[in-house]
mmCIF file of C-alpha atoms and ligand atoms in Angstrom:
data_model
loop_
_atom_site.group_PDB
_atom_site.id
_atom_site.type_symbol
_atom_site.label_atom_id
_atom_site.label_comp_id
_atom_site.label_asym_id
_atom_site.label_seq_id
_atom_site.Cartn_x
_atom_site.Cartn_y
_atom_site.Cartn_z
ATOM 1 C CA MET B 1243 -19.303 -6.399 30.137
ATOM 2 C CA MET B 1244 -17.738 -8.432 32.966
ATOM 3 C CA LEU B 1245 -18.180 -6.697 36.348
ATOM 4 C CA LEU B 1246 -15.712 -7.569 39.097
ATOM 5 C CA GLY B 1247 -14.565 -5.970 42.338
ATOM 6 C CA VAL B 1248 -13.128 -6.303 45.823
ATOM 7 C CA PHE B 1249 -15.002 -6.122 49.137
ATOM 8 C CA GLY B 1250 -13.018 -4.607 52.033
ATOM 9 C CA ASP B 1251 -13.364 -1.805 54.547
ATOM 10 C CA GLN B 1252 -12.147 1.800 54.127
ATOM 11 C CA ARG B 1253 -8.607 0.465 53.505
ATOM 12 C CA VAL B 1254 -9.814 -1.007 50.204
ATOM 13 C CA ARG B 1255 -9.513 2.483 48.703
ATOM 14 C CA HIS B 1256 -5.722 1.991 48.806
ATOM 15 C CA SER B 1257 -5.855 -1.493 47.272
ATOM 16 C CA LEU B 1258 -3.810 -2.013 44.111
ATOM 17 C CA SER B 1259 -6.114 -4.830 42.968
ATOM 18 C CA PRO B 1260 -8.431 -2.635 40.838
ATOM 19 C CA ALA B 1261 -5.548 -1.133 38.853
ATOM 20 C CA MET B 1262 -3.907 -4.553 38.462
ATOM 21 C CA HIS B 1263 -7.046 -6.405 37.320
ATOM 22 C CA ASN B 1264 -8.212 -3.581 35.038
ATOM 23 C CA ALA B 1265 -4.788 -3.571 33.359
ATOM 24 C CA VAL B 1266 -4.965 -7.348 32.779
ATOM 25 C CA LEU B 1267 -8.592 -7.196 31.529
ATOM 26 C CA ALA B 1268 -7.456 -4.611 28.960
ATOM 27 C CA GLN B 1269 -4.377 -6.644 27.988
ATOM 28 C CA GLN B 1270 -6.581 -9.684 27.422
ATOM 29 C CA GLY B 1271 -8.995 -7.669 25.284
ATOM 30 C CA LEU B 1272 -11.869 -8.417 27.670
ATOM 31 C CA LYS B 1273 -14.627 -5.875 28.191
ATOM 32 C CA GLY B 1274 -14.779 -5.558 31.938
ATOM 33 C CA CYS B 1275 -14.334 -3.431 34.991
ATOM 34 C CA TYR B 1276 -12.996 -4.169 38.523
ATOM 35 C CA LEU B 1277 -14.076 -1.775 41.305
ATOM 36 C CA PRO B 1278 -13.210 -1.332 45.015
ATOM 37 C CA PHE B 1279 -16.199 -1.593 47.406
ATOM 38 C CA ALA B 1280 -15.870 -0.380 51.013
ATOM 39 C CA VAL B 1281 -18.458 -2.513 52.823
ATOM 40 C CA GLU B 1282 -19.471 -1.999 56.464
ATOM 41 C CA PRO B 1283 -19.398 -5.330 58.335
ATOM 42 C CA ALA B 1284 -23.133 -5.067 59.140
ATOM 43 C CA ARG B 1285 -23.944 -4.710 55.425
ATOM 44 C CA LEU B 1286 -21.773 -7.591 54.214
ATOM 45 C CA PRO B 1287 -24.768 -9.955 53.693
ATOM 46 C CA GLN B 1288 -26.561 -7.319 51.593
ATOM 47 C CA ALA B 1289 -23.428 -6.512 49.613
ATOM 48 C CA THR B 1290 -22.882 -10.225 48.929
ATOM 49 C CA GLU B 1291 -26.496 -10.614 47.807
ATOM 50 C CA GLY B 1292 -25.802 -7.619 45.547
ATOM 51 C CA ILE B 1293 -23.309 -9.748 43.559
ATOM 52 C CA ARG B 1294 -26.245 -11.887 42.499
ATOM 53 C CA ALA B 1295 -28.732 -9.013 42.189
ATOM 54 C CA LEU B 1296 -26.443 -6.871 40.035
ATOM 55 C CA GLY B 1297 -24.973 -9.730 38.023
ATOM 56 C CA LEU B 1298 -21.310 -9.262 39.016
ATOM 57 C CA ALA B 1299 -19.174 -12.118 37.683
ATOM 58 C CA GLY B 1300 -17.329 -12.263 40.995
ATOM 59 C CA VAL B 1301 -15.360 -10.374 43.620
ATOM 60 C CA ASN B 1302 -12.288 -10.630 45.779
ATOM 61 C CA VAL B 1303 -12.772 -10.390 49.538
ATOM 62 C CA THR B 1304 -10.199 -8.772 51.785
ATOM 63 C CA VAL B 1305 -9.709 -7.530 55.362
ATOM 64 C CA PRO B 1306 -11.882 -7.744 57.464
ATOM 65 C CA HIS B 1307 -14.458 -9.880 55.620
ATOM 66 C CA LYS B 1308 -12.652 -13.100 54.613
ATOM 67 C CA GLN B 1309 -14.174 -15.227 57.371
ATOM 68 C CA ALA B 1310 -17.386 -13.240 57.929
ATOM 69 C CA VAL B 1311 -18.476 -13.704 54.299
ATOM 70 C CA VAL B 1312 -18.605 -17.513 54.578
ATOM 71 C CA PRO B 1313 -22.228 -17.795 55.862
ATOM 72 C CA CYS B 1314 -23.392 -15.510 53.015
ATOM 73 C CA LEU B 1315 -22.275 -17.979 50.320
ATOM 74 C CA ASP B 1316 -23.947 -20.991 48.715
ATOM 75 C CA ALA B 1317 -20.861 -23.232 48.610
ATOM 76 C CA LEU B 1318 -17.156 -23.334 49.435
ATOM 77 C CA LYS B 1319 -14.455 -24.987 47.332
ATOM 78 C CA GLY B 1320 -11.095 -26.525 48.253
ATOM 79 C CA GLU B 1321 -8.871 -24.445 50.521
ATOM 80 C CA ALA B 1322 -11.762 -22.066 51.354
ATOM 81 C CA GLU B 1323 -13.648 -24.954 52.928
ATOM 82 C CA ARG B 1324 -10.548 -26.189 54.817
ATOM 83 C CA LEU B 1325 -9.781 -22.680 56.161
ATOM 84 C CA GLY B 1326 -13.249 -21.193 56.556
ATOM 85 C CA ALA B 1327 -11.825 -18.111 54.813
ATOM 86 C CA VAL B 1328 -12.646 -16.819 51.332
ATOM 87 C CA ASN B 1329 -10.731 -14.336 49.175
ATOM 88 C CA THR B 1330 -12.561 -14.986 45.889
ATOM 89 C CA ILE B 1331 -16.272 -15.344 45.110
ATOM 90 C CA VAL B 1332 -17.435 -16.685 41.757
ATOM 91 C CA ASN B 1333 -21.018 -16.046 40.630
ATOM 92 C CA GLN B 1334 -21.920 -19.252 38.780
ATOM 93 C CA GLU B 1335 -25.262 -18.301 37.233
ATOM 94 C CA GLY B 1336 -26.616 -17.041 40.533
ATOM 95 C CA VAL B 1337 -24.844 -19.587 42.757
ATOM 96 C CA LEU B 1338 -22.166 -17.854 44.874
ATOM 97 C CA VAL B 1339 -19.123 -20.080 45.359
ATOM 98 C CA GLY B 1340 -16.262 -19.148 47.731
ATOM 99 C CA HIS B 1341 -12.642 -19.991 46.910
ATOM 100 C CA ASN B 1342 -9.310 -19.206 48.560
ATOM 101 C CA THR B 1343 -6.451 -18.410 46.195
ATOM 102 C CA ASP B 1344 -4.255 -16.991 49.005
ATOM 103 C CA VAL B 1345 -2.917 -20.469 49.874
ATOM 104 C CA ALA B 1346 -1.634 -21.286 46.389
ATOM 105 C CA GLY B 1347 -0.730 -17.610 45.885
ATOM 106 C CA PHE B 1348 1.594 -17.679 48.896
ATOM 107 C CA GLY B 1349 3.060 -21.051 47.868
ATOM 108 C CA ASN B 1350 3.769 -19.725 44.364
ATOM 109 C CA ALA B 1351 5.356 -16.533 45.731
ATOM 110 C CA LEU B 1352 7.680 -18.616 47.953
ATOM 111 C CA ALA B 1353 8.630 -20.827 45.010
ATOM 112 C CA GLN B 1354 9.321 -17.722 42.917
ATOM 113 C CA ALA B 1355 11.661 -16.516 45.681
ATOM 114 C CA GLY B 1356 13.461 -19.888 45.417
ATOM 115 C CA PHE B 1357 12.503 -20.911 48.957
ATOM 116 C CA GLN B 1358 11.828 -24.629 49.492
ATOM 117 C CA ALA B 1359 9.559 -24.993 52.527
ATOM 118 C CA ALA B 1360 9.890 -28.792 52.731
ATOM 119 C CA GLY B 1361 11.743 -29.795 55.893
ATOM 120 C CA ARG B 1362 12.181 -26.148 56.984
ATOM 121 C CA ARG B 1363 10.937 -24.329 60.081
ATOM 122 C CA ALA B 1364 8.867 -21.137 59.945
ATOM 123 C CA LEU B 1365 7.468 -18.498 62.290
ATOM 124 C CA VAL B 1366 4.215 -16.774 61.282
ATOM 125 C CA LEU B 1367 3.167 -13.599 63.103
ATOM 126 C CA GLY B 1368 -0.586 -12.960 63.290
ATOM 127 C CA ALA B 1369 -3.661 -15.181 63.493
ATOM 128 C CA GLY B 1370 -6.168 -13.738 60.984
ATOM 129 C CA GLY B 1371 -7.289 -15.058 57.606
ATOM 130 C CA ALA B 1372 -3.982 -14.285 55.925
ATOM 131 C CA ALA B 1373 -2.016 -16.141 58.620
ATOM 132 C CA ARG B 1374 -4.322 -19.153 58.174
ATOM 133 C CA ALA B 1375 -3.611 -19.248 54.441
ATOM 134 C CA VAL B 1376 0.155 -18.994 55.020
ATOM 135 C CA VAL B 1377 0.199 -21.782 57.637
ATOM 136 C CA LEU B 1378 -1.827 -24.095 55.386
ATOM 137 C CA ALA B 1379 0.474 -23.365 52.429
ATOM 138 C CA LEU B 1380 3.550 -24.138 54.558
ATOM 139 C CA THR B 1381 2.188 -27.381 56.025
ATOM 140 C CA ARG B 1382 1.023 -28.486 52.549
ATOM 141 C CA ALA B 1383 4.554 -27.796 51.262
ATOM 142 C CA GLY B 1384 5.961 -30.132 53.956
ATOM 143 C CA ALA B 1385 7.424 -27.615 56.428
ATOM 144 C CA ALA B 1386 8.983 -29.459 59.381
ATOM 145 C CA ARG B 1387 7.522 -27.096 61.971
ATOM 146 C CA VAL B 1388 5.413 -23.931 61.862
ATOM 147 C CA TRP B 1389 5.017 -21.662 64.887
ATOM 148 C CA VAL B 1390 2.227 -19.108 64.982
ATOM 149 C CA ALA B 1391 2.636 -16.142 67.337
ATOM 150 C CA GLY B 1392 0.040 -13.460 67.957
ATOM 151 C CA ARG B 1393 -1.388 -11.086 70.544
ATOM 152 C CA THR B 1394 -4.750 -12.887 70.992
ATOM 153 C CA LEU B 1395 -3.763 -16.283 72.333
ATOM 154 C CA PRO B 1396 -7.153 -18.056 71.967
ATOM 155 C CA LYS B 1397 -7.136 -17.134 68.233
ATOM 156 C CA VAL B 1398 -3.545 -18.315 67.878
ATOM 157 C CA GLN B 1399 -4.351 -21.576 69.682
ATOM 158 C CA ALA B 1400 -7.433 -22.209 67.521
ATOM 159 C CA LEU B 1401 -5.409 -21.622 64.341
ATOM 160 C CA ALA B 1402 -2.611 -23.892 65.567
ATOM 161 C CA ASP B 1403 -5.052 -26.666 66.541
ATOM 162 C CA ASP B 1404 -6.911 -26.446 63.205
ATOM 163 C CA LEU B 1405 -3.807 -26.533 61.047
ATOM 164 C CA GLN B 1406 -1.297 -28.647 63.036
ATOM 165 C CA ALA B 1407 0.971 -25.739 63.936
ATOM 166 C CA ALA B 1408 2.524 -24.717 67.284
ATOM 167 C CA ALA B 1409 1.070 -21.750 69.181
ATOM 168 C CA ALA B 1410 3.195 -19.051 70.838
ATOM 169 C CA GLU B 1411 2.725 -15.696 72.507
ATOM 170 C CA LEU B 1412 3.867 -12.722 70.479
ATOM 171 C CA LYS B 1413 6.741 -11.939 72.868
ATOM 172 C CA GLN B 1414 8.114 -15.489 72.455
ATOM 173 C CA GLY B 1415 8.636 -14.611 68.781
ATOM 174 C CA ALA B 1416 11.817 -12.701 69.662
ATOM 175 C CA GLU B 1417 13.571 -15.974 70.625
ATOM 176 C CA LEU B 1418 11.706 -18.356 68.319
ATOM 177 C CA VAL B 1419 13.024 -16.470 65.305
ATOM 178 C CA ALA B 1420 16.462 -17.973 66.030
ATOM 179 C CA GLU B 1421 14.985 -21.447 65.363
ATOM 180 C CA VAL B 1422 13.493 -20.806 61.931
ATOM 181 C CA HIS B 1423 14.445 -20.505 58.257
ATOM 182 C CA LEU B 1424 11.486 -18.300 57.322
ATOM 183 C CA LEU B 1425 9.718 -15.403 59.064
ATOM 184 C CA VAL B 1426 6.307 -14.282 57.771
ATOM 185 C CA ASN B 1427 4.542 -11.153 58.996
ATOM 186 C CA ALA B 1428 0.830 -11.864 58.564
ATOM 187 C CA THR B 1429 -0.275 -9.133 60.976
ATOM 188 C CA SER B 1430 -1.591 -5.931 59.453
ATOM 189 C CA VAL B 1431 1.301 -3.980 61.044
ATOM 190 C CA SER B 1432 4.552 -3.168 59.225
ATOM 191 C CA SER B 1433 5.730 0.137 60.662
ATOM 192 C CA ALA B 1434 6.493 1.568 64.097
ATOM 193 C CA ALA B 1435 3.817 4.237 63.603
ATOM 194 C CA GLU B 1436 1.154 1.492 63.486
ATOM 195 C CA SER B 1437 2.043 -0.355 66.705
ATOM 196 C CA ALA B 1438 4.589 0.411 69.405
ATOM 197 C CA SER B 1439 4.424 -3.153 70.751
ATOM 198 C CA LEU B 1440 5.182 -4.773 67.374
ATOM 199 C CA ALA B 1441 7.945 -2.201 66.811
ATOM 200 C CA ALA B 1442 9.447 -3.256 70.160
ATOM 201 C CA LEU B 1443 9.160 -6.921 69.153
ATOM 202 C CA ALA B 1444 10.842 -6.278 65.781
ATOM 203 C CA ALA B 1445 13.630 -4.302 67.486
ATOM 204 C CA GLY B 1446 14.225 -7.174 69.939
ATOM 205 C CA LEU B 1447 14.315 -10.021 67.407
ATOM 206 C CA THR B 1448 17.450 -12.122 67.820
ATOM 207 C CA THR B 1449 19.813 -12.240 64.836
ATOM 208 C CA GLY B 1450 22.315 -14.877 63.772
ATOM 209 C CA GLY B 1451 19.980 -17.858 63.315
ATOM 210 C CA ALA B 1452 19.295 -19.673 60.038
ATOM 211 C CA CYS B 1453 16.524 -17.383 58.815
ATOM 212 C CA SER B 1454 17.202 -16.682 55.128
ATOM 213 C CA LEU B 1455 13.890 -15.166 53.988
ATOM 214 C CA VAL B 1456 11.508 -12.635 55.533
ATOM 215 C CA VAL B 1457 8.079 -12.177 53.940
ATOM 216 C CA ASP B 1458 5.766 -9.298 54.820
ATOM 217 C CA LEU B 1459 2.259 -9.789 53.426
ATOM 218 C CA ASN B 1460 1.708 -6.008 53.452
ATOM 219 C CA TYR B 1461 3.087 -3.667 50.810
ATOM 220 C CA GLY B 1462 3.873 -0.017 50.293
ATOM 221 C CA ARG B 1463 4.723 0.657 53.951
ATOM 222 C CA PRO B 1464 7.552 3.126 54.673
ATOM 223 C CA ASP B 1465 10.223 2.226 57.286
ATOM 224 C CA ASN B 1466 9.223 -1.427 57.191
ATOM 225 C CA LEU B 1467 10.042 -3.100 60.536
ATOM 226 C CA TRP B 1468 10.412 -6.578 59.032
ATOM 227 C CA GLN B 1469 12.610 -5.359 56.183
ATOM 228 C CA GLY B 1470 14.785 -3.675 58.813
ATOM 229 C CA TRP B 1471 15.216 -6.956 60.677
ATOM 230 C CA ALA B 1472 15.902 -8.844 57.417
ATOM 231 C CA ARG B 1473 18.745 -6.395 56.757
ATOM 232 C CA ARG B 1474 20.210 -6.906 60.246
ATOM 233 C CA GLN B 1475 19.856 -10.693 59.903
ATOM 234 C CA GLY B 1476 21.337 -10.767 56.381
ATOM 235 C CA ALA B 1477 18.136 -12.405 55.072
ATOM 236 C CA ARG B 1478 16.283 -11.638 51.840
ATOM 237 C CA PHE B 1479 13.089 -9.615 52.087
ATOM 238 C CA MET B 1480 9.914 -9.995 50.023
ATOM 239 C CA ASP B 1481 6.861 -7.768 50.469
ATOM 240 C CA GLY B 1482 3.241 -8.708 49.734
ATOM 241 C CA LEU B 1483 3.184 -7.666 46.078
ATOM 242 C CA ALA B 1484 4.410 -11.039 44.800
ATOM 243 C CA MET B 1485 1.665 -12.895 46.687
ATOM 244 C CA LEU B 1486 -0.891 -10.286 45.586
ATOM 245 C CA ALA B 1487 -0.009 -10.906 41.927
ATOM 246 C CA HIS B 1488 -0.045 -14.701 42.285
ATOM 247 C CA GLN B 1489 -3.401 -14.875 44.096
ATOM 248 C CA ALA B 1490 -4.880 -12.358 41.632
ATOM 249 C CA ARG B 1491 -3.825 -14.504 38.690
ATOM 250 C CA LEU B 1492 -5.601 -17.531 40.174
ATOM 251 C CA SER B 1493 -8.757 -15.473 40.927
ATOM 252 C CA PHE B 1494 -8.734 -14.072 37.377
ATOM 253 C CA GLU B 1495 -8.616 -17.621 36.036
ATOM 254 C CA LEU B 1496 -11.616 -18.623 38.188
ATOM 255 C CA TRP B 1497 -13.682 -15.720 36.797
ATOM 256 C CA THR B 1498 -12.621 -15.803 33.150
ATOM 257 C CA GLY B 1499 -11.149 -19.249 32.456
ATOM 258 C CA ILE B 1500 -8.010 -17.437 31.234
ATOM 259 C CA LYS B 1501 -4.638 -17.599 33.029
ATOM 260 C CA PRO B 1502 -2.569 -14.658 31.730
ATOM 261 C CA PRO B 1503 1.213 -14.605 32.361
ATOM 262 C CA LEU B 1504 2.231 -13.394 35.842
ATOM 263 C CA ALA B 1505 4.172 -10.566 34.177
ATOM 264 C CA GLN B 1506 0.879 -8.902 33.164
ATOM 265 C CA PHE B 1507 -0.226 -8.715 36.811
ATOM 266 C CA LEU B 1508 3.193 -7.444 37.931
ATOM 267 C CA ALA B 1509 3.155 -4.804 35.169
ATOM 268 C CA GLY B 1510 -0.329 -3.709 36.304
ATOM 269 C CA LEU B 1511 0.997 -3.353 39.855
ATOM 270 C CA ASP B 1512 4.062 -1.454 38.668
ATOM 271 C CA LYS B 1513 1.906 1.063 36.837
ATOM 272 C CA ALA B 1514 -0.350 1.552 39.879
ATOM 273 C CA ALA B 1515 2.411 1.836 42.525
HETATM 274 P P1 ATR G 1007 -6.260 -10.803 57.528
HETATM 275 O O1 ATR G 1007 -7.544 -11.414 57.107
HETATM 276 O O2 ATR G 1007 -5.574 -10.048 56.426
HETATM 277 O O3 ATR G 1007 -5.352 -11.761 58.205
HETATM 278 P P2 ATR G 1007 -7.115 -9.800 60.091
HETATM 279 O O4 ATR G 1007 -8.032 -10.958 60.266
HETATM 280 O O5 ATR G 1007 -7.582 -8.431 60.485
HETATM 281 O O6 ATR G 1007 -6.664 -9.655 58.579
HETATM 282 O O7 ATR G 1007 -5.762 -10.178 60.836
HETATM 283 C C1 ATR G 1007 -4.759 -9.269 61.108
HETATM 284 C C2 ATR G 1007 -3.844 -9.856 62.176
HETATM 285 O O8 ATR G 1007 -2.972 -8.799 62.588
HETATM 286 C C3 ATR G 1007 -4.593 -10.334 63.427
HETATM 287 O O9 ATR G 1007 -4.012 -11.533 63.896
HETATM 288 C C4 ATR G 1007 -4.343 -9.196 64.403
HETATM 289 O O10 ATR G 1007 -4.315 -9.552 65.757
HETATM 290 P P3 ATR G 1007 -5.606 -10.191 66.513
HETATM 291 O O11 ATR G 1007 -5.518 -11.662 66.194
HETATM 292 O O12 ATR G 1007 -5.372 -9.875 67.912
HETATM 293 O O13 ATR G 1007 -6.812 -9.538 65.901
HETATM 294 C C5 ATR G 1007 -2.961 -8.758 63.998
HETATM 295 N N1 ATR G 1007 -2.687 -7.421 64.478
HETATM 296 C C6 ATR G 1007 -3.245 -6.268 64.065
HETATM 297 N N2 ATR G 1007 -2.754 -5.227 64.766
HETATM 298 C C7 ATR G 1007 -1.849 -5.744 65.649
HETATM 299 C C8 ATR G 1007 -0.999 -5.193 66.651
HETATM 300 N N3 ATR G 1007 -0.974 -3.892 66.892
HETATM 301 N N4 ATR G 1007 -0.214 -6.039 67.357
HETATM 302 C C9 ATR G 1007 -0.250 -7.366 67.109
HETATM 303 N N5 ATR G 1007 -1.021 -7.947 66.176
HETATM 304 C C10 ATR G 1007 -1.817 -7.152 65.459
#
């Protein structure tokens, strides 16, 4: 029996990852189970040790633990090491190895949407772990310029310095959006009910520039602010489900050595939504 799961906070109870992974495990004929774990930040080291103690094959890591989990691990691989952020832990016979499949997951979701990032300009809102993964994916894909705008300027500046992006204050986003081909919301806010200041920003975004695609990394939010702007701008809109499926597929491969078709992950999400 392969035991898997996802570490998050209380929000993990709404995650679609368990339903998606359990559907794919069943489709693949694997005996396994993927569970959501709401972990208090202070107990993250104990929970991580529990992977080893209980013999879990691995877990995903989500908000707010992606960076905090790093010191609890034995090793980091690839993008996880570059970003200092982990979304996938693999238990290799008692050695806990951190990976980051968000970077490739975002790149794959963009490619699926037919968006070529090479030579294009992008604006990323937010400066957390998800924003880091998006900026790295865009610079790796050869984006000409990536601006990062957020409410906590020192965090934005640190992200920009680490990943060769340009830092901006959140309010500058309203004008910067006219300069870009792609807008990505990597904050945790997608509706007016969640933040009046981001709602005001979304309402004030300039239209008429070259932006042709808007990506919101969140999903399942009613009255989506970023979808509303995409409509006014005449741009396409993609929510976070595509990236969720792509990163999940790469995590599944790390745990099982099997890379099922993307359609199985999307079908699992469809059933759960
Ligand atoms: P993740 O790992 O998914 O990126 P996170 O680290 O909690 O999650 O990051 C969420 C981002 O949303 C952060 O950049 C956060 O702003 P701070 O950098 O100031 O923490 C941003 N965010 C959350 N609520 C926000 C709000 N009301 N207005 C602006 N930004 C917000």
